[in-house]
mmCIF file of C-alpha atoms in Angstrom:
data_model
loop_
_atom_site.group_PDB
_atom_site.id
_atom_site.type_symbol
_atom_site.label_atom_id
_atom_site.label_comp_id
_atom_site.label_asym_id
_atom_site.label_seq_id
_atom_site.Cartn_x
_atom_site.Cartn_y
_atom_site.Cartn_z
ATOM 1 C CA MET A 1 0.003 -0.164 0.077
ATOM 2 C CA GLY A 2 0.899 3.566 -0.215
ATOM 3 C CA LYS A 3 3.342 3.655 2.561
ATOM 4 C CA GLN A 4 1.584 1.907 5.826
ATOM 5 C CA LEU A 5 -2.410 0.969 6.374
ATOM 6 C CA SER A 6 -3.526 3.501 8.851
ATOM 7 C CA PRO A 7 -4.198 1.748 12.013
ATOM 8 C CA ALA A 8 -8.600 2.149 10.827
ATOM 9 C CA ALA A 9 -7.742 0.663 7.605
ATOM 10 C CA ILE A 10 -6.220 -2.280 9.208
ATOM 11 C CA MET A 11 -9.197 -2.313 11.394
ATOM 12 C CA ALA A 12 -11.731 -2.078 8.110
ATOM 13 C CA LEU A 13 -9.390 -5.022 6.469
ATOM 14 C CA LYS A 14 -9.807 -7.448 9.314
ATOM 15 C CA GLU A 15 -13.673 -6.303 9.661
ATOM 16 C CA ALA A 16 -14.334 -6.687 5.414
ATOM 17 C CA LEU A 17 -12.843 -10.328 5.826
ATOM 18 C CA CYS A 18 -15.192 -11.502 8.347
ATOM 19 C CA SER A 19 -18.356 -9.670 7.187
ATOM 20 C CA VAL A 20 -17.974 -10.887 3.354
ATOM 21 C CA TYR A 21 -17.114 -14.511 4.105
ATOM 22 C CA TRP A 22 -19.355 -16.290 6.788
ATOM 23 C CA TYR A 23 -18.223 -19.884 6.474
ATOM 24 C CA LYS A 24 -13.991 -19.942 6.998
ATOM 25 C CA SER A 25 -14.114 -22.696 3.836
ATOM 26 C CA ASP A 26 -15.336 -19.826 1.448
ATOM 27 C CA LEU A 27 -12.786 -17.566 3.883
ATOM 28 C CA ARG A 28 -9.788 -19.679 2.638
ATOM 29 C CA SER A 29 -10.827 -20.009 -0.802
ATOM 30 C CA PHE A 30 -10.828 -16.750 -1.304
ATOM 31 C CA LEU A 31 -7.137 -16.083 0.539
ATOM 32 C CA GLN A 32 -5.823 -18.738 -1.269
ATOM 33 C CA LEU A 33 -6.507 -16.822 -4.258
ATOM 34 C CA CYS A 34 -4.988 -13.203 -2.916
ATOM 35 C CA LEU A 35 -1.880 -14.843 -1.781
ATOM 36 C CA ALA A 36 1.218 -15.421 -3.524
ATOM 37 C CA SER A 37 2.170 -18.171 -1.332
ATOM 38 C CA PRO A 38 -0.736 -19.917 0.052
ATOM 39 C CA SER A 39 0.662 -21.973 1.964
ATOM 40 C CA LEU A 40 1.200 -19.007 4.194
ATOM 41 C CA LEU A 41 -2.257 -20.327 5.135
ATOM 42 C CA SER A 42 -1.219 -23.504 6.601
ATOM 43 C CA LYS A 43 0.521 -20.977 9.954
ATOM 44 C CA PHE A 44 -2.538 -21.017 11.435
ATOM 45 C CA ASN A 45 -5.101 -23.003 13.321
ATOM 46 C CA TRP A 46 -8.349 -23.330 11.267
ATOM 47 C CA GLU A 47 -10.477 -25.019 14.114
ATOM 48 C CA ASN A 48 -9.917 -21.390 15.542
ATOM 49 C CA TYR A 49 -12.338 -18.865 15.381
ATOM 50 C CA LYS A 50 -13.038 -17.179 12.221
ATOM 51 C CA ARG A 51 -12.040 -13.388 14.016
ATOM 52 C CA GLN A 52 -9.375 -14.555 15.407
ATOM 53 C CA ILE A 53 -7.521 -16.202 12.166
ATOM 54 C CA VAL A 54 -8.501 -13.367 10.403
ATOM 55 C CA SER A 55 -6.745 -11.120 12.961
ATOM 56 C CA ASP A 56 -3.679 -13.135 12.910
ATOM 57 C CA LEU A 57 -3.047 -13.149 9.503
ATOM 58 C CA VAL A 58 -3.705 -9.088 8.839
ATOM 59 C CA ASP A 59 -1.150 -8.810 11.724
ATOM 60 C CA LEU A 60 1.186 -10.916 9.959
ATOM 61 C CA LEU A 61 0.930 -9.358 6.539
ATOM 62 C CA VAL A 62 1.388 -5.513 8.439
ATOM 63 C CA GLY A 63 4.113 -6.458 10.431
ATOM 64 C CA ASN A 64 6.159 -7.446 7.674
ATOM 65 C CA PRO A 65 5.618 -5.461 5.033
ATOM 66 C CA ASP A 66 9.000 -6.220 3.155
ATOM 67 C CA ARG A 67 7.798 -9.521 2.726
ATOM 68 C CA TYR A 68 3.819 -8.865 2.361
ATOM 69 C CA ILE A 69 3.225 -6.007 0.797
ATOM 70 C CA GLY A 70 1.870 -7.114 -2.345
ATOM 71 C CA ASP A 71 -0.096 -9.760 -0.450
ATOM 72 C CA LEU A 72 -1.746 -7.061 1.397
ATOM 73 C CA THR A 73 -2.222 -5.262 -1.640
ATOM 74 C CA LYS A 74 -3.670 -7.895 -3.285
ATOM 75 C CA LEU A 75 -6.145 -8.213 -0.226
ATOM 76 C CA CYS A 76 -7.343 -4.849 -0.391
ATOM 77 C CA TYR A 77 -7.741 -4.420 -4.220
ATOM 78 C CA GLU A 78 -9.636 -7.577 -4.289
ATOM 79 C CA LEU A 79 -11.917 -6.656 -1.580
ATOM 80 C CA CYS A 80 -12.692 -3.807 -2.623
ATOM 81 C CA LYS A 81 -13.968 -4.775 -5.828
ATOM 82 C CA ILE A 82 -16.479 -6.748 -4.555
ATOM 83 C CA LYS A 83 -20.050 -5.430 -5.339
ATOM 84 C CA ASP A 84 -22.472 -8.832 -5.349
ATOM 85 C CA PHE A 85 -22.818 -9.994 -1.649
ATOM 86 C CA ASN A 86 -25.779 -12.470 -2.664
ATOM 87 C CA HIS A 87 -24.282 -15.234 -1.593
ATOM 88 C CA LEU A 88 -24.647 -13.939 2.135
ATOM 89 C CA LYS A 89 -28.811 -13.414 1.718
ATOM 90 C CA GLN A 90 -29.222 -17.632 1.933
ATOM 91 C CA LEU A 91 -28.092 -17.531 5.296
ATOM 92 C CA ASP A 92 -30.266 -16.930 8.734
ATOM 93 C CA ASP A 93 -30.783 -12.929 8.620
ATOM 94 C CA GLY A 94 -29.603 -13.106 5.809
ATOM 95 C CA ASN A 95 -29.750 -9.252 4.501
ATOM 96 C CA SER A 96 -28.518 -7.864 7.711
ATOM 97 C CA LYS A 97 -25.474 -9.894 6.941
ATOM 98 C CA VAL A 98 -25.223 -8.622 3.179
ATOM 99 C CA ASP A 99 -25.788 -4.840 5.183
ATOM 100 C CA ARG A 100 -23.169 -5.386 7.658
ATOM 101 C CA ALA A 101 -20.730 -6.922 4.456
ATOM 102 C CA ARG A 102 -21.364 -4.102 2.204
ATOM 103 C CA ALA A 103 -20.702 -1.368 4.804
ATOM 104 C CA ALA A 104 -17.384 -3.110 5.889
ATOM 105 C CA VAL A 105 -16.776 -3.095 2.289
ATOM 106 C CA SER A 106 -17.745 0.732 1.828
ATOM 107 C CA GLN A 107 -15.652 1.526 4.814
ATOM 108 C CA LEU A 108 -12.489 -0.275 3.890
ATOM 109 C CA ARG A 109 -12.624 1.221 0.172
ATOM 110 C CA GLN A 110 -13.120 4.659 1.661
ATOM 111 C CA LEU A 111 -9.706 4.415 3.785
ATOM 112 C CA VAL A 112 -7.665 2.105 0.891
ATOM 113 C CA GLU A 113 -9.079 4.103 -2.628
ATOM 114 C CA PRO A 114 -6.310 6.849 -2.207
ATOM 115 C CA HIS A 115 -3.973 3.506 -2.512
ATOM 116 C CA GLN A 116 -5.534 1.552 -5.165
ATOM 117 C CA ASP A 117 -3.430 3.383 -7.769
ATOM 118 C CA VAL A 118 -0.420 1.413 -6.194
ATOM 119 C CA LYS A 119 -1.847 -1.837 -7.537
ATOM 120 C CA ARG A 120 -2.393 0.116 -11.377
ATOM 121 C CA GLU A 121 1.118 1.507 -10.943
ATOM 122 C CA GLN A 122 2.463 -2.247 -10.261
ATOM 123 C CA ASP A 123 0.501 -3.056 -12.951
ATOM 124 C CA GLU A 124 2.197 -1.016 -15.590
ATOM 125 C CA ILE A 125 5.420 -1.299 -14.178
ATOM 126 C CA GLU A 126 5.257 -4.888 -15.154
ATOM 127 C CA LYS A 127 3.913 -4.386 -18.305
ATOM 128 C CA ARG A 128 6.869 -1.797 -18.756
ATOM 129 C CA GLN A 129 9.390 -4.305 -17.894
ATOM 130 C CA GLU A 130 8.386 -6.821 -20.053
ATOM 131 C CA ILE A 131 8.074 -4.448 -23.168
ATOM 132 C CA ALA A 132 11.834 -3.146 -22.230
ATOM 133 C CA ALA A 133 13.067 -6.468 -21.909
ATOM 134 C CA LYS A 134 11.720 -7.448 -24.949
ATOM 135 C CA LYS A 135 12.961 -4.284 -26.767
ATOM 136 C CA LEU A 136 16.339 -5.049 -25.608
ATOM 137 C CA ARG A 137 16.294 -8.394 -26.638
ATOM 138 C CA GLU A 138 15.008 -7.476 -30.213
ATOM 139 C CA ASN A 139 17.947 -4.210 -29.978
ATOM 140 C CA VAL A 140 21.311 -5.742 -31.111
ATOM 141 C CA ALA A 141 23.018 -2.643 -31.374
ATOM 142 C CA VAL A 142 21.920 -1.393 -27.523
ATOM 143 C CA ARG A 143 23.077 -5.069 -26.128
ATOM 144 C CA GLN A 144 25.992 -4.734 -27.813
ATOM 145 C CA LYS A 145 26.394 -1.443 -25.749
ATOM 146 C CA LEU A 146 24.970 -2.520 -22.909
ATOM 147 C CA GLU A 147 28.174 -5.197 -23.076
ATOM 148 C CA GLU A 148 30.593 -2.635 -23.468
ATOM 149 C CA ILE A 149 29.642 -0.559 -20.626
ATOM 150 C CA LYS A 150 30.329 -3.769 -18.627
ATOM 151 C CA ILE A 151 33.375 -4.651 -19.893
ATOM 152 C CA ARG A 152 34.550 -1.017 -19.111
ATOM 153 C CA TYR A 153 32.857 -1.353 -15.508
ATOM 154 C CA LEU A 154 34.190 -5.030 -14.620
ATOM 155 C CA SER A 155 37.976 -4.000 -15.582
ATOM 156 C CA LEU A 156 37.738 -1.101 -12.637
ATOM 157 C CA ILE A 157 37.004 -4.252 -10.225
ATOM 158 C CA SER A 158 40.838 -4.552 -9.837
ATOM 159 C CA SER A 159 41.616 -1.207 -9.765
ATOM 160 C CA THR A 160 43.980 0.285 -7.123
ATOM 161 C CA ASN A 161 43.566 3.665 -7.488
ATOM 162 C CA ALA A 162 40.320 4.820 -5.854
ATOM 163 C CA GLN A 163 39.967 8.230 -7.438
ATOM 164 C CA SER A 164 40.761 7.809 -11.227
ATOM 165 C CA ARG A 165 38.218 4.167 -10.665
ATOM 166 C CA GLY A 166 35.423 6.756 -9.661
ATOM 167 C CA PHE A 167 35.650 9.103 -12.410
ATOM 168 C CA GLU A 168 35.891 6.418 -14.734
ATOM 169 C CA LEU A 169 32.649 4.710 -12.704
ATOM 170 C CA GLU A 170 31.353 8.391 -13.186
ATOM 171 C CA LYS A 171 31.608 8.012 -17.033
ATOM 172 C CA ILE A 172 29.985 4.683 -17.354
ATOM 173 C CA MET A 173 26.973 5.560 -15.594
ATOM 174 C CA TYR A 174 26.934 8.570 -17.564
ATOM 175 C CA ASP A 175 26.885 5.610 -20.818
ATOM 176 C CA LEU A 176 24.187 4.041 -19.553
ATOM 177 C CA PHE A 177 21.856 6.681 -18.215
ATOM 178 C CA GLU A 178 22.273 7.936 -22.220
ATOM 179 C CA LEU A 179 21.687 4.056 -23.535
ATOM 180 C CA PHE A 180 18.431 4.359 -21.645
ATOM 181 C CA ASP A 181 17.233 7.668 -22.889
ATOM 182 C CA LEU A 182 17.228 9.520 -19.744
ATOM 183 C CA ASP A 183 18.461 12.622 -20.424
ATOM 184 C CA PRO A 184 21.742 12.506 -18.373
ATOM 185 C CA LYS A 185 24.043 15.469 -17.161
ATOM 186 C CA ALA A 186 27.903 14.601 -16.242
ATOM 187 C CA SER A 187 29.342 15.634 -13.028
ATOM 188 C CA PHE A 188 28.526 19.489 -12.086
ATOM 189 C CA LYS A 189 29.016 21.919 -9.419
ATOM 190 C CA ASN A 190 26.515 23.700 -7.606
ATOM 191 C CA LEU A 191 27.175 26.608 -5.222
ATOM 192 C CA GLY A 192 29.661 24.661 -4.152
ATOM 193 C CA GLU A 193 27.995 21.222 -4.244
ATOM 194 C CA GLN A 194 30.460 18.528 -5.822
ATOM 195 C CA VAL A 195 27.051 16.473 -7.850
ATOM 196 C CA ASP A 196 28.410 13.374 -9.848
ATOM 197 C CA GLY A 197 25.590 14.027 -12.386
ATOM 198 C CA ALA A 198 21.874 14.056 -12.991
ATOM 199 C CA PHE A 199 19.269 12.335 -15.394
ATOM 200 C CA ALA A 200 15.239 13.023 -16.125
ATOM 201 C CA LEU A 201 12.780 10.213 -16.077
ATOM 202 C CA GLU A 202 8.753 10.420 -16.207
ATOM 203 C CA GLY A 203 8.931 13.978 -14.937
ATOM 204 C CA THR A 204 11.352 13.761 -12.460
ATOM 205 C CA ASP A 205 14.793 14.862 -12.043
ATOM 206 C CA TYR A 206 17.213 13.329 -10.912
ATOM 207 C CA LEU A 207 20.467 13.920 -8.628
ATOM 208 C CA PHE A 208 22.721 11.278 -9.040
ATOM 209 C CA GLU A 209 25.733 10.287 -6.624
ATOM 210 C CA ALA A 210 28.440 7.211 -6.896
ATOM 211 C CA LYS A 211 31.139 5.765 -4.398
ATOM 212 C CA TRP A 212 33.294 2.728 -4.868
ATOM 213 C CA GLN A 213 35.088 2.388 -1.425
ATOM 214 C CA LYS A 214 35.982 -0.331 0.730
ATOM 215 C CA GLU A 215 33.605 0.606 3.611
ATOM 216 C CA LEU A 216 29.856 0.685 3.685
ATOM 217 C CA VAL A 217 28.582 4.578 3.129
ATOM 218 C CA ASN A 218 27.391 5.701 6.295
ATOM 219 C CA LYS A 219 24.992 7.960 7.595
ATOM 220 C CA ALA A 220 26.790 10.943 7.238
ATOM 221 C CA ASP A 221 27.503 10.506 3.362
ATOM 222 C CA LEU A 222 23.830 9.835 2.909
ATOM 223 C CA ALA A 223 22.979 12.930 4.920
ATOM 224 C CA THR A 224 25.114 14.895 2.918
ATOM 225 C CA PHE A 225 23.718 14.127 -0.095
ATOM 226 C CA SER A 226 19.922 13.811 0.961
ATOM 227 C CA ASP A 227 20.218 18.099 1.509
ATOM 228 C CA LYS A 228 21.662 18.415 -1.583
ATOM 229 C CA VAL A 229 18.602 16.539 -2.903
ATOM 230 C CA ARG A 230 16.394 18.652 -0.577
ATOM 231 C CA THR A 231 17.419 22.351 -1.853
ATOM 232 C CA LYS A 232 16.240 21.521 -5.111
ATOM 233 C CA LEU A 233 12.779 21.792 -6.910
ATOM 234 C CA GLU A 234 10.257 19.366 -5.340
ATOM 235 C CA ASN A 235 9.945 17.219 -8.146
ATOM 236 C CA THR A 236 13.964 16.072 -7.888
ATOM 237 C CA LEU A 237 14.599 12.743 -6.005
ATOM 238 C CA GLY A 238 17.774 11.303 -5.502
ATOM 239 C CA VAL A 239 19.964 8.209 -6.759
ATOM 240 C CA PHE A 240 22.650 7.039 -4.632
ATOM 241 C CA LEU A 241 24.968 3.971 -5.955
ATOM 242 C CA SER A 242 27.582 2.832 -3.770
ATOM 243 C CA ILE A 243 28.738 -0.294 -5.325
ATOM 244 C CA ASN A 244 29.838 -1.915 -2.119
ATOM 245 C CA GLY A 245 26.285 -1.163 -0.315
ATOM 246 C CA PHE A 246 24.921 1.290 2.687
ATOM 247 C CA SER A 247 25.580 0.890 6.469
ATOM 248 C CA SER A 248 22.595 -0.157 8.004
ATOM 249 C CA ASP A 249 22.639 2.213 10.434
ATOM 250 C CA GLY A 250 22.757 4.756 7.460
ATOM 251 C CA VAL A 251 19.324 3.409 5.853
ATOM 252 C CA ALA A 252 17.018 3.323 8.612
ATOM 253 C CA ALA A 253 18.005 6.845 9.502
ATOM 254 C CA HIS A 254 16.785 7.867 5.901
ATOM 255 C CA GLN A 255 14.064 5.830 5.541
ATOM 256 C CA ALA A 256 11.575 7.577 7.247
ATOM 257 C CA GLY A 257 9.797 11.147 7.168
ATOM 258 C CA GLY A 258 9.619 11.330 3.477
ATOM 259 C CA ALA A 259 13.003 10.135 2.070
ATOM 260 C CA SER A 260 13.745 12.245 -1.108
ATOM 261 C CA ILE A 261 16.600 9.291 -1.950
ATOM 262 C CA ILE A 262 16.583 5.941 -3.177
ATOM 263 C CA LEU A 263 19.811 3.236 -3.139
ATOM 264 C CA MET A 264 21.592 1.026 -5.202
ATOM 265 C CA ASP A 265 24.296 -1.409 -4.972
ATOM 266 C CA GLY A 266 26.872 -3.225 -7.212
ATOM 267 C CA GLY A 267 24.506 -5.891 -6.973
ATOM 268 C CA ASP A 268 21.821 -3.678 -8.900
ATOM 269 C CA LEU A 269 24.126 -2.625 -11.616
ATOM 270 C CA MET A 270 25.247 -6.500 -12.442
ATOM 271 C CA ALA A 271 21.953 -7.391 -12.618
ATOM 272 C CA VAL A 272 21.344 -4.251 -15.154
ATOM 273 C CA PHE A 273 24.553 -5.420 -17.188
ATOM 274 C CA GLU A 274 23.595 -8.930 -17.521
ATOM 275 C CA GLU A 275 20.295 -8.090 -18.855
ATOM 276 C CA ARG A 276 17.869 -9.142 -16.120
ATOM 277 C CA ILE A 277 16.333 -6.126 -15.624
ATOM 278 C CA ASP A 278 16.457 -3.094 -17.784
ATOM 279 C CA PHE A 279 17.271 0.404 -15.923
ATOM 280 C CA VAL A 280 14.667 1.724 -16.009
ATOM 281 C CA SER A 281 12.227 -0.829 -14.468
ATOM 282 C CA LEU A 282 15.107 -0.803 -11.350
ATOM 283 C CA LEU A 283 14.617 2.730 -10.525
ATOM 284 C CA LEU A 284 10.693 2.462 -10.907
ATOM 285 C CA ARG A 285 10.555 -0.695 -8.874
ATOM 286 C CA LYS A 286 12.732 1.113 -6.195
ATOM 287 C CA LYS A 287 10.868 4.163 -6.115
ATOM 288 C CA ARG A 288 7.626 2.507 -6.024
ATOM 289 C CA TYR A 289 8.778 0.575 -2.980
ATOM 290 C CA ALA A 290 9.824 3.381 -1.391
ATOM 291 C CA ALA A 291 6.653 4.952 -1.577
ATOM 292 C CA GLN A 292 4.826 2.284 -0.344
ATOM 293 C CA THR A 293 6.628 1.074 2.437
ATOM 294 C CA GLY A 294 9.459 3.771 3.225
ATOM 295 C CA ASN A 295 12.268 1.501 2.566
ATOM 296 C CA ILE A 296 14.833 3.291 0.404
ATOM 297 C CA TYR A 297 16.899 0.183 -0.101
ATOM 298 C CA LEU A 298 15.602 -2.463 -2.314
ATOM 299 C CA SER A 299 18.305 -4.800 -3.855
ATOM 300 C CA TYR A 300 17.535 -6.746 -7.348
ATOM 301 C CA TYR A 301 17.709 -9.767 -5.197
ATOM 302 C CA GLN A 302 15.202 -8.685 -2.577
ATOM 303 C CA MET A 303 12.979 -7.673 -5.794
ATOM 304 C CA VAL A 304 13.340 -11.384 -7.172
ATOM 305 C CA ALA A 305 12.900 -13.148 -3.856
ATOM 306 C CA ILE A 306 9.168 -10.418 -3.158
ATOM 307 C CA ASN A 307 7.942 -11.477 -6.782
#
């Protein structure tokens, strides 16, 4: 969901699940269709009361957004689509149960409707990724250029001159941005601030910074870059590439309260070079995930695990 579900929305989701599906067998069938891993349902005691099962399930999904954000989104999305409650009419006091279910779904819809764009955007990103992969396969010249950039990058791994390696990495990323039609700008200085580059995508301007150092990029490095981004126009975001990754405390300090940067590492870059994902799709997935969860550091390998 966009950011996190509010406490009211969590309660509305639980109430809707309990009200729409009167029998546990029907509830379980619905959940099996919604969850990416239906085996998750075996964690719960289905001899227990329905309301307790629902509460335990939703609490698990909400408490583990990195793993279950897709399931939570799908669950809300499918419940909000329900408009026919005739299956409840055959029960004792059926009309009352229908009214209760309809009201519960309506309440859920009001609370999560602003988030429903998330599902559509996710679908669009997946579709764009498929199109981009097909486009890449069919464009020999682009693949050749990507391979050329990859070879230049790999040649830097054994370099012992950190400064020259950093300059060459900036050139490599500039060429990568250009290959994917991102209108890159080379390294520049602005009122004493050094910025490694910039590019544009879908109406958003991105400042870019890259570091290739033995140590993990720390909280201070991220704070410095974040300050550069925050002083720019509102539609500006930052992309920080650290080949060897980031410190956990640095990430934690910058992934809450309206973070304006997203993070990439060497594994992400290799995934692009090896054509497992195109750069634009990688960036959009990271941006969407940050908007959904507040987590600014989603690696390519975590993306695969989530899917």
